[in-house]
CSV table of C-alpha atoms in Angstrom, one decimal:
chain,number,residue,atom,x,y,z
A,148,MET,CA,112.1,-34.7,47.2
A,149,ARG,CA,111.4,-31.6,49.2
A,150,LEU,CA,114.2,-29.2,50.3
A,151,ASP,CA,113.6,-29.7,54.0
A,152,ASP,CA,112.3,-33.3,54.2
A,153,SER,CA,115.6,-34.4,55.9
A,154,GLY,CA,115.8,-31.5,58.3
A,155,LEU,CA,118.3,-29.6,56.2
A,156,LEU,CA,116.8,-26.2,56.7
A,157,VAL,CA,116.5,-26.7,60.5
A,158,SER,CA,120.1,-27.9,60.8
A,159,LEU,CA,121.2,-25.0,58.6
A,160,SER,CA,119.5,-22.5,60.9
A,161,GLU,CA,120.8,-24.1,64.1
A,162,GLY,CA,124.3,-24.7,62.8
A,163,MET,CA,125.8,-21.4,64.0
A,164,PHE,CA,125.1,-22.5,67.6
A,165,GLN,CA,126.7,-25.9,67.3
A,166,GLN,CA,130.2,-27.0,68.0
A,167,PRO,CA,131.7,-27.9,65.6
A,168,LEU,CA,129.8,-25.3,63.5
A,169,TRP,CA,127.2,-26.7,61.1
A,170,HIS,CA,128.2,-30.3,61.9
A,171,ASP,CA,124.6,-31.7,61.5
A,172,PHE,CA,123.9,-29.7,58.4
A,173,LEU,CA,127.0,-30.9,56.6
A,174,GLU,CA,126.5,-34.5,57.5
A,175,ARG,CA,122.8,-34.4,56.5
A,176,LEU,CA,123.7,-32.8,53.2
A,177,ARG,CA,126.4,-35.3,52.5
A,178,SER,CA,124.0,-38.2,53.2
A,179,ARG,CA,121.3,-36.6,51.1
A,180,THR,CA,123.5,-36.0,48.0
A,181,GLN,CA,125.6,-39.2,48.4
A,182,VAL,CA,128.9,-37.3,47.8
A,183,ARG,CA,132.3,-38.0,49.3
A,184,TYR,CA,132.8,-34.5,50.8
A,185,VAL,CA,130.7,-31.5,51.8
A,186,SER,CA,132.4,-28.3,52.7
A,187,LEU,CA,131.3,-24.9,54.0
A,188,ALA,CA,133.8,-22.0,54.0
A,189,PHE,CA,133.4,-18.5,55.2
A,190,ARG,CA,136.0,-16.0,53.9
A,191,PRO,CA,136.3,-12.2,54.7
A,192,VAL,CA,137.5,-10.0,51.9
A,193,ASP,CA,141.1,-9.9,53.4
A,194,GLU,CA,141.1,-13.7,53.6
A,195,LYS,CA,142.0,-13.6,57.3
A,196,ASN,CA,140.1,-15.6,59.9
A,197,ILE,CA,138.8,-18.0,57.4
A,198,VAL,CA,136.4,-20.6,58.7
A,199,GLU,CA,136.5,-23.9,56.8
A,200,LEU,CA,134.2,-26.8,57.8
A,201,TYR,CA,134.1,-30.3,56.3
A,202,ALA,CA,132.1,-33.5,56.4
A,203,GLY,CA,133.7,-36.7,55.0
A,204,PRO,CA,136.6,-39.1,55.5
A,205,ALA,CA,139.9,-37.7,56.7
A,206,ALA,CA,142.6,-37.1,54.1
A,207,PRO,CA,145.6,-39.5,54.0
A,208,PRO,CA,148.7,-38.1,55.8
A,209,HIS,CA,150.7,-38.0,52.6
A,210,LEU,CA,148.1,-35.8,50.9
A,211,ASN,CA,148.0,-33.5,53.9
A,212,ARG,CA,151.7,-33.1,53.6
A,213,LEU,CA,151.5,-32.4,49.9
A,214,PHE,CA,148.8,-29.8,50.4
A,215,ALA,CA,150.7,-28.0,53.1
A,216,GLU,CA,154.0,-28.0,51.3
A,217,LYS,CA,152.9,-27.3,47.7
A,218,TYR,CA,149.6,-25.3,48.1
A,219,GLY,CA,149.1,-24.1,51.6
A,220,HIS,CA,145.5,-23.1,50.8
A,221,ASP,CA,142.8,-24.2,48.3
A,222,PRO,CA,143.9,-22.5,45.0
A,223,LEU,CA,140.6,-22.8,43.2
A,224,PRO,CA,139.4,-19.3,42.1
A,225,TYR,CA,136.3,-19.2,44.3
A,226,ARG,CA,136.3,-15.3,44.2
A,227,ASN,CA,135.6,-15.4,40.5
A,228,MET,CA,132.3,-17.2,41.1
A,229,ARG,CA,129.1,-15.2,40.5
A,230,GLU,CA,126.9,-15.0,43.6
A,231,GLY,CA,124.1,-17.6,43.7
A,232,ARG,CA,125.2,-19.6,40.7
A,233,VAL,CA,126.3,-23.2,41.0
A,234,TYR,CA,129.7,-24.0,39.4
A,235,ALA,CA,131.2,-27.3,38.3
A,236,LEU,CA,134.9,-28.1,38.8
A,237,ALA,CA,135.6,-27.8,35.0
A,238,GLU,CA,134.5,-24.2,35.2
A,239,LEU,CA,136.9,-23.4,38.0
A,240,ILE,CA,140.0,-25.0,36.4
A,241,PRO,CA,140.8,-23.6,32.9
A,242,PRO,CA,142.5,-26.1,30.6
A,243,ASP,CA,145.5,-23.8,30.1
A,244,ASN,CA,146.1,-23.3,33.9
A,245,ALA,CA,148.9,-25.8,34.6
A,246,ALA,CA,149.0,-25.1,38.4
A,247,LEU,CA,145.3,-25.8,38.8
A,248,GLN,CA,145.5,-28.8,36.6
A,249,SER,CA,148.3,-30.1,38.8
A,250,TYR,CA,146.2,-29.5,41.9
A,251,ARG,CA,143.4,-31.5,40.3
A,252,SER,CA,145.5,-34.5,39.3
A,253,ASP,CA,147.9,-34.5,42.3
A,254,PHE,CA,145.6,-33.7,45.2
A,255,LEU,CA,141.9,-33.8,44.3
A,256,HIS,CA,142.2,-37.2,42.4
A,257,GLY,CA,144.1,-38.5,45.4
A,258,MET,CA,141.2,-37.6,47.6
A,259,GLY,CA,138.8,-39.4,45.4
A,260,VAL,CA,137.4,-36.2,44.0
A,261,GLU,CA,136.6,-36.2,40.3
A,262,ASP,CA,134.1,-33.4,40.3
A,263,ILE,CA,132.8,-30.5,42.5
A,264,ARG,CA,129.7,-28.4,42.6
A,265,SER,CA,130.0,-25.1,44.5
A,266,VAL,CA,127.8,-22.1,45.2
A,267,ARG,CA,128.8,-18.7,46.6
A,268,VAL,CA,126.7,-16.3,48.6
A,269,THR,CA,127.6,-12.9,49.9
A,270,GLU,CA,126.8,-10.8,53.0
A,271,SER,CA,126.7,-7.0,53.0
A,272,SER,CA,129.7,-6.7,55.5
A,273,GLY,CA,132.0,-8.3,52.9
A,274,VAL,CA,132.0,-11.9,54.2
A,275,ASP,CA,131.3,-14.6,51.6
A,276,ALA,CA,130.4,-18.2,52.1
A,277,TRP,CA,130.9,-21.2,49.7
A,278,LEU,CA,129.0,-24.4,50.0
A,279,SER,CA,130.6,-27.2,48.0
A,280,LEU,CA,129.9,-30.9,47.1
A,281,ALA,CA,132.8,-33.1,46.0
A,282,GLY,CA,132.9,-36.7,44.8
A,283,VAL,CA,133.2,-38.9,41.8
A,284,ARG,CA,129.9,-37.9,40.2
A,285,ILE,CA,127.6,-35.1,41.2
A,286,SER,CA,124.0,-35.7,40.2
A,287,SER,CA,121.8,-33.1,38.7
A,288,SER,CA,119.4,-33.3,41.7
A,289,ALA,CA,122.4,-32.4,44.0
A,290,THR,CA,123.1,-29.4,41.8
A,291,ALA,CA,119.5,-28.3,42.0
A,292,LEU,CA,119.6,-28.8,45.8
A,293,LEU,CA,122.6,-26.4,46.0
A,294,THR,CA,120.6,-23.8,44.0
A,295,ALA,CA,117.6,-24.2,46.3
A,296,LEU,CA,119.8,-23.9,49.4
A,297,ALA,CA,121.6,-20.7,48.3
A,298,PRO,CA,119.0,-18.2,49.6
A,299,HIS,CA,118.8,-20.0,52.9
A,300,LEU,CA,122.6,-20.1,53.2
A,301,ARG,CA,122.7,-16.4,52.6
A,302,THR,CA,120.3,-15.9,55.5
A,303,ALA,CA,122.4,-18.2,57.8
A,304,LEU,CA,125.5,-16.3,56.8
A,305,ARG,CA,123.9,-13.0,57.7
A,306,GLY,CA,122.9,-14.4,61.1
A,307,PHE,CA,126.4,-15.9,61.6
A,308,VAL,CA,128.2,-12.6,60.8
A,309,ALA,CA,125.8,-10.6,63.1
A,310,LEU,CA,126.4,-13.2,65.9
A,311,GLU,CA,130.2,-13.0,65.5
A,312,ARG,CA,130.1,-9.2,65.5
A,313,GLU,CA,128.1,-9.1,68.7
A,314,LYS,CA,130.5,-11.6,70.3
A,315,LEU,CA,133.4,-9.4,69.4
A,316,ARG,CA,131.6,-6.3,70.7
A,317,SER,CA,130.8,-8.2,73.9
A,318,THR,CA,134.4,-9.3,74.4
A,319,LEU,CA,135.7,-5.8,73.9
A,320,THR,CA,133.1,-4.3,76.2
A,321,SER,CA,133.9,-6.9,78.8
A,322,GLU,CA,137.6,-6.2,78.6
A,323,ALA,CA,137.0,-2.5,79.0
A,324,PHE,CA,134.7,-3.1,82.0
A,325,GLY,CA,137.4,-5.4,83.5
A,326,ARG,CA,140.1,-2.7,83.1
A,327,LEU,CA,137.9,-0.2,84.8
A,328,ASN,CA,137.0,-2.8,87.5
A,329,PHE,CA,133.4,-2.4,86.6
A,330,GLY,CA,130.6,-4.8,86.2
A,331,TRP,CA,126.8,-5.2,86.3
A,332,LEU,CA,124.2,-7.7,87.3
A,333,THR,CA,120.4,-7.9,87.0
A,334,LEU,CA,118.0,-8.9,89.7
A,335,ASP,CA,114.4,-10.2,89.8
A,336,ALA,CA,111.9,-9.1,92.5
A,337,GLN,CA,113.4,-11.6,95.0
A,338,CYS,CA,117.0,-10.2,94.5
A,339,ARG,CA,118.0,-13.3,92.6
A,340,ILE,CA,120.8,-12.9,90.1
A,341,LEU,CA,119.5,-13.4,86.5
A,342,ASP,CA,122.6,-12.2,84.5
A,343,MET,CA,125.9,-10.6,85.1
A,344,THR,CA,129.2,-9.7,83.6
A,345,PRO,CA,132.2,-12.0,84.3
A,346,HIS,CA,133.9,-9.3,86.4
A,347,VAL,CA,131.2,-9.4,89.0
A,348,GLU,CA,132.2,-12.9,89.9
A,349,GLN,CA,135.8,-11.6,90.3
A,350,LEU,CA,134.5,-8.7,92.5
A,351,PHE,CA,132.8,-11.3,94.7
A,352,GLN,CA,136.0,-13.3,95.0
A,353,ARG,CA,138.1,-10.2,96.0
A,354,ASN,CA,135.8,-9.1,98.9
A,355,THR,CA,133.4,-10.4,101.4
A,356,ILE,CA,130.9,-7.5,101.1
A,357,LEU,CA,128.7,-9.2,98.5
A,358,ARG,CA,128.2,-12.8,97.5
A,359,ARG,CA,126.0,-15.1,95.5
A,360,GLY,CA,123.9,-16.7,98.2
A,361,ARG,CA,121.3,-19.4,98.3
A,362,TYR,CA,119.0,-19.7,95.3
A,363,ASP,CA,121.4,-17.3,93.4
A,364,ARG,CA,120.3,-14.4,95.6
A,365,LEU,CA,122.6,-11.4,95.8
A,366,THR,CA,123.4,-11.4,99.5
A,367,PRO,CA,125.3,-8.6,101.3
A,368,THR,CA,127.3,-9.5,104.4
A,369,SER,CA,125.8,-6.6,106.3
A,370,PRO,CA,122.2,-7.3,107.4
A,371,GLY,CA,121.4,-3.6,107.2
A,372,LEU,CA,122.6,-3.4,103.6
A,373,ASP,CA,120.7,-6.6,102.9
A,374,ARG,CA,117.5,-5.0,104.1
A,375,GLU,CA,118.2,-1.8,102.2
A,376,LEU,CA,118.8,-3.7,98.9
A,377,THR,CA,115.7,-5.8,99.4
A,378,ALA,CA,113.6,-2.7,99.9
A,379,LEU,CA,115.1,-1.0,96.9
A,380,VAL,CA,114.4,-3.9,94.6
A,381,LYS,CA,110.8,-4.2,95.9
A,382,ALA,CA,110.3,-0.5,95.2
A,383,PHE,CA,111.7,-0.9,91.7
A,384,ALA,CA,109.4,-3.8,91.0
A,385,GLN,CA,106.5,-1.5,91.8
A,386,ASP,CA,107.8,1.6,90.1
A,387,ALA,CA,110.2,1.5,87.2
A,388,GLU,CA,110.7,5.3,87.4
A,389,ALA,CA,111.9,5.2,91.0
A,390,ARG,CA,115.1,7.0,91.8
A,391,PRO,CA,118.4,5.0,91.6
A,392,ARG,CA,120.4,4.7,94.8
A,393,ALA,CA,124.2,4.9,95.1
A,394,ILE,CA,125.9,3.1,98.0
A,395,ASN,CA,129.5,3.0,99.1
A,396,LEU,CA,130.3,-0.5,100.2
A,397,SER,CA,133.9,-0.2,101.1
A,398,ARG,CA,136.6,2.5,101.3
A,399,ASP,CA,139.7,0.3,101.4
A,400,PRO,CA,139.7,-1.2,98.8
A,401,TRP,CA,137.2,1.1,97.3
A,402,MET,CA,133.9,-0.4,96.2
A,403,ASP,CA,130.7,1.3,95.1
A,404,MET,CA,127.3,0.1,94.1
A,405,LEU,CA,124.5,1.8,92.1
A,406,VAL,CA,121.1,0.1,92.2
A,407,ALA,CA,118.7,1.3,89.5
A,408,PRO,CA,115.3,0.1,88.1
A,409,PHE,CA,115.6,-2.1,85.0
A,410,ARG,CA,113.8,-0.3,82.2
A,411,GLY,CA,114.6,-2.5,79.3
A,412,GLN,CA,112.9,-5.7,78.2
A,413,SER,CA,114.5,-9.1,78.1
A,414,VAL,CA,113.2,-12.5,76.9
A,415,ALA,CA,116.6,-14.2,77.5
A,416,ALA,CA,117.2,-13.5,81.1
A,417,GLY,CA,115.5,-16.6,82.5
A,418,GLY,CA,113.2,-14.4,84.6
A,419,THR,CA,111.9,-10.9,84.8
A,420,PRO,CA,114.6,-8.4,85.8
A,421,VAL,CA,113.4,-5.5,87.9
A,422,ALA,CA,116.7,-4.0,89.0
A,423,ILE,CA,120.2,-3.6,87.6
A,424,VAL,CA,123.2,-3.2,89.9
A,425,TYR,CA,126.3,-1.5,88.8
A,426,LEU,CA,129.4,-2.4,90.8
A,427,SER,CA,132.8,-0.6,90.7
A,428,GLY,CA,135.6,-2.0,92.8
A,429,ASP,CA,139.3,-1.2,93.1
A,430,ARG,CA,141.6,-4.2,92.8
A,431,SER,CA,144.3,-2.5,94.9
A,432,SER,CA,144.3,-1.4,98.5
A,433,GLN,CA,144.8,2.3,99.5
A,434,ALA,CA,148.4,1.5,100.4
A,435,ASP,CA,149.0,0.1,96.8
A,436,ARG,CA,147.4,3.2,95.2
A,437,CYS,CA,149.6,5.5,97.3
A,438,GLU,CA,152.7,3.7,96.2
A,439,GLN,CA,151.6,4.1,92.6
A,440,LEU,CA,151.1,7.9,93.1
A,441,VAL,CA,154.6,8.0,94.5
A,442,ASP,CA,155.9,6.3,91.4
A,443,LEU,CA,153.9,8.3,88.9
A,444,PHE,CA,154.2,11.8,90.3
A,445,GLY,CA,157.2,11.8,92.6
A,446,LEU,CA,155.1,12.4,95.7
A,447,LEU,CA,156.4,11.7,99.2
A,448,PRO,CA,154.4,8.9,100.9
A,449,SER,CA,152.7,11.4,103.2
A,450,GLU,CA,151.7,13.5,100.2
A,451,ALA,CA,150.5,10.5,98.3
A,452,ARG,CA,148.2,9.5,101.2
A,453,LEU,CA,146.6,12.9,101.2
A,454,ALA,CA,146.5,13.0,97.4
A,455,TRP,CA,144.6,9.7,97.3
A,456,GLU,CA,142.1,11.0,99.9
A,457,MET,CA,141.5,14.2,98.0
A,458,GLY,CA,141.3,12.3,94.7
A,459,GLN,CA,138.2,10.6,96.0
A,460,GLY,CA,136.5,14.0,96.3
A,461,ILE,CA,136.9,14.3,100.1
A,462,PRO,CA,137.2,17.9,101.3
A,463,ILE,CA,140.6,18.7,102.6
A,464,ALA,CA,139.5,19.2,106.2
A,465,GLN,CA,137.9,15.8,106.2
A,466,ALA,CA,141.0,14.2,104.5
A,467,ALA,CA,143.2,15.8,107.1
A,468,ALA,CA,141.1,14.4,109.9
A,469,ASN,CA,141.1,10.9,108.3
A,470,LEU,CA,144.9,11.0,108.2
A,471,HIS,CA,145.3,12.6,111.7
A,472,LEU,CA,146.8,15.8,110.2
A,473,THR,CA,146.1,19.4,111.1
A,474,VAL,CA,144.3,21.3,108.4
A,475,GLU,CA,147.3,23.7,108.1
A,476,THR,CA,149.6,20.7,107.5
A,477,ALA,CA,147.2,19.3,104.9
A,478,ARG,CA,147.1,22.6,103.1
A,479,ASN,CA,150.9,22.8,103.0
A,480,TYR,CA,151.0,19.2,101.6
A,481,SER,CA,148.3,20.1,99.0
A,482,LYS,CA,150.3,22.9,97.6
A,483,LYS,CA,153.2,20.5,97.0
A,484,ILE,CA,150.9,17.9,95.6
A,485,TYR,CA,149.3,20.4,93.1
A,486,ALA,CA,152.7,21.5,92.0
A,487,LYS,CA,154.1,18.0,91.4
A,488,MET,CA,150.9,16.8,89.7
A,489,GLY,CA,150.3,19.9,87.6
A,490,ALA,CA,146.9,20.5,89.1
A,491,ARG,CA,145.3,23.9,89.8
A,492,GLY,CA,142.9,22.6,92.4
A,493,GLN,CA,141.1,19.6,93.9
A,494,ALA,CA,138.8,19.1,90.9
A,495,GLU,CA,141.7,18.9,88.5
A,496,LEU,CA,143.5,16.6,90.9
A,497,VAL,CA,140.5,14.2,90.8
A,498,ARG,CA,140.6,14.4,87.0
A,499,ILE,CA,144.3,13.7,86.8
A,500,ILE,CA,144.0,10.7,89.0
A,501,LEU,CA,141.0,9.3,87.2
A,502,SER,CA,142.5,9.8,83.7
A,503,SER,CA,146.0,8.4,84.7
A,504,VAL,CA,147.0,4.8,84.3
A,505,LEU,CA,145.8,4.4,87.9
A,506,ALA,CA,142.4,3.9,86.4
A,507,ILE,CA,143.5,0.6,84.8
A,508,ALA,CA,146.4,-0.4,87.0
């Protein structure tokens, strides 16, 4: 009988994308070998975040209690197994090891398990996987099948570890983007959204400047901005080296947009991306930010309002006009602001604000 005649290799390759993981593979292998249980366990070196998967009948409640109270985890010495070699239960339980002999008689026999065949494969990052068959008798053909499956299991393990690593990186990156109130989305030549970070949806919900329109099109509320965006995307579709454009969408709360040509390649976007849009939006209003400046640096409310304006890189004369102050009054305020915030000028004021907890508040 060939290794893959029952779809074993296909289900092994696809198992990392299933929920529960490897469900079809374990069931197929159990049916193929006619054993009571099949298990697949992934264990990092530190034994944390262990993934244990099973196919077979549920354990009786009294055995579950016994296992939890007396053992807590599978005590068989799987770490002693040589990589790629199939082991029998008798090789894992020495005759002089009373604890393991007790585990065999009290728990395994109660589960209807008289014998086990298990193979270990390793991955370069330190994660190991064990594929095991358990039942009354394990045939020689089942043992040979485990041996044949080992290199394919090693490949699947490598893919699983890489996928989990990318998931973790994506999660951490997404959290960082969220704390910075930052997100991105990709557009095709018709300004349809192909992909985006979760925080873009939150930015849409917090303002009415941009929205996901009909046919998933990125639709600005302003007709002028809509025309500008459409023209930009059309230009990027024709010239991937075109100059990116930065656009301020709102001042209170602050929201900026950078539209740039998409220079990468993607076969998973569901379309051809021609532009990437970076969005940065403040969750808080200007009034909230001024209150936070008062709390952080002991500024007076009037000083905080000027500090926030200057912290956006606005020249002091323009900031004074925005707040209906004279330039002389604004300069007097700025001296007090610099003293309280420990800044030697406006550039350092901007740096202090951007590097303070206001950036993630």
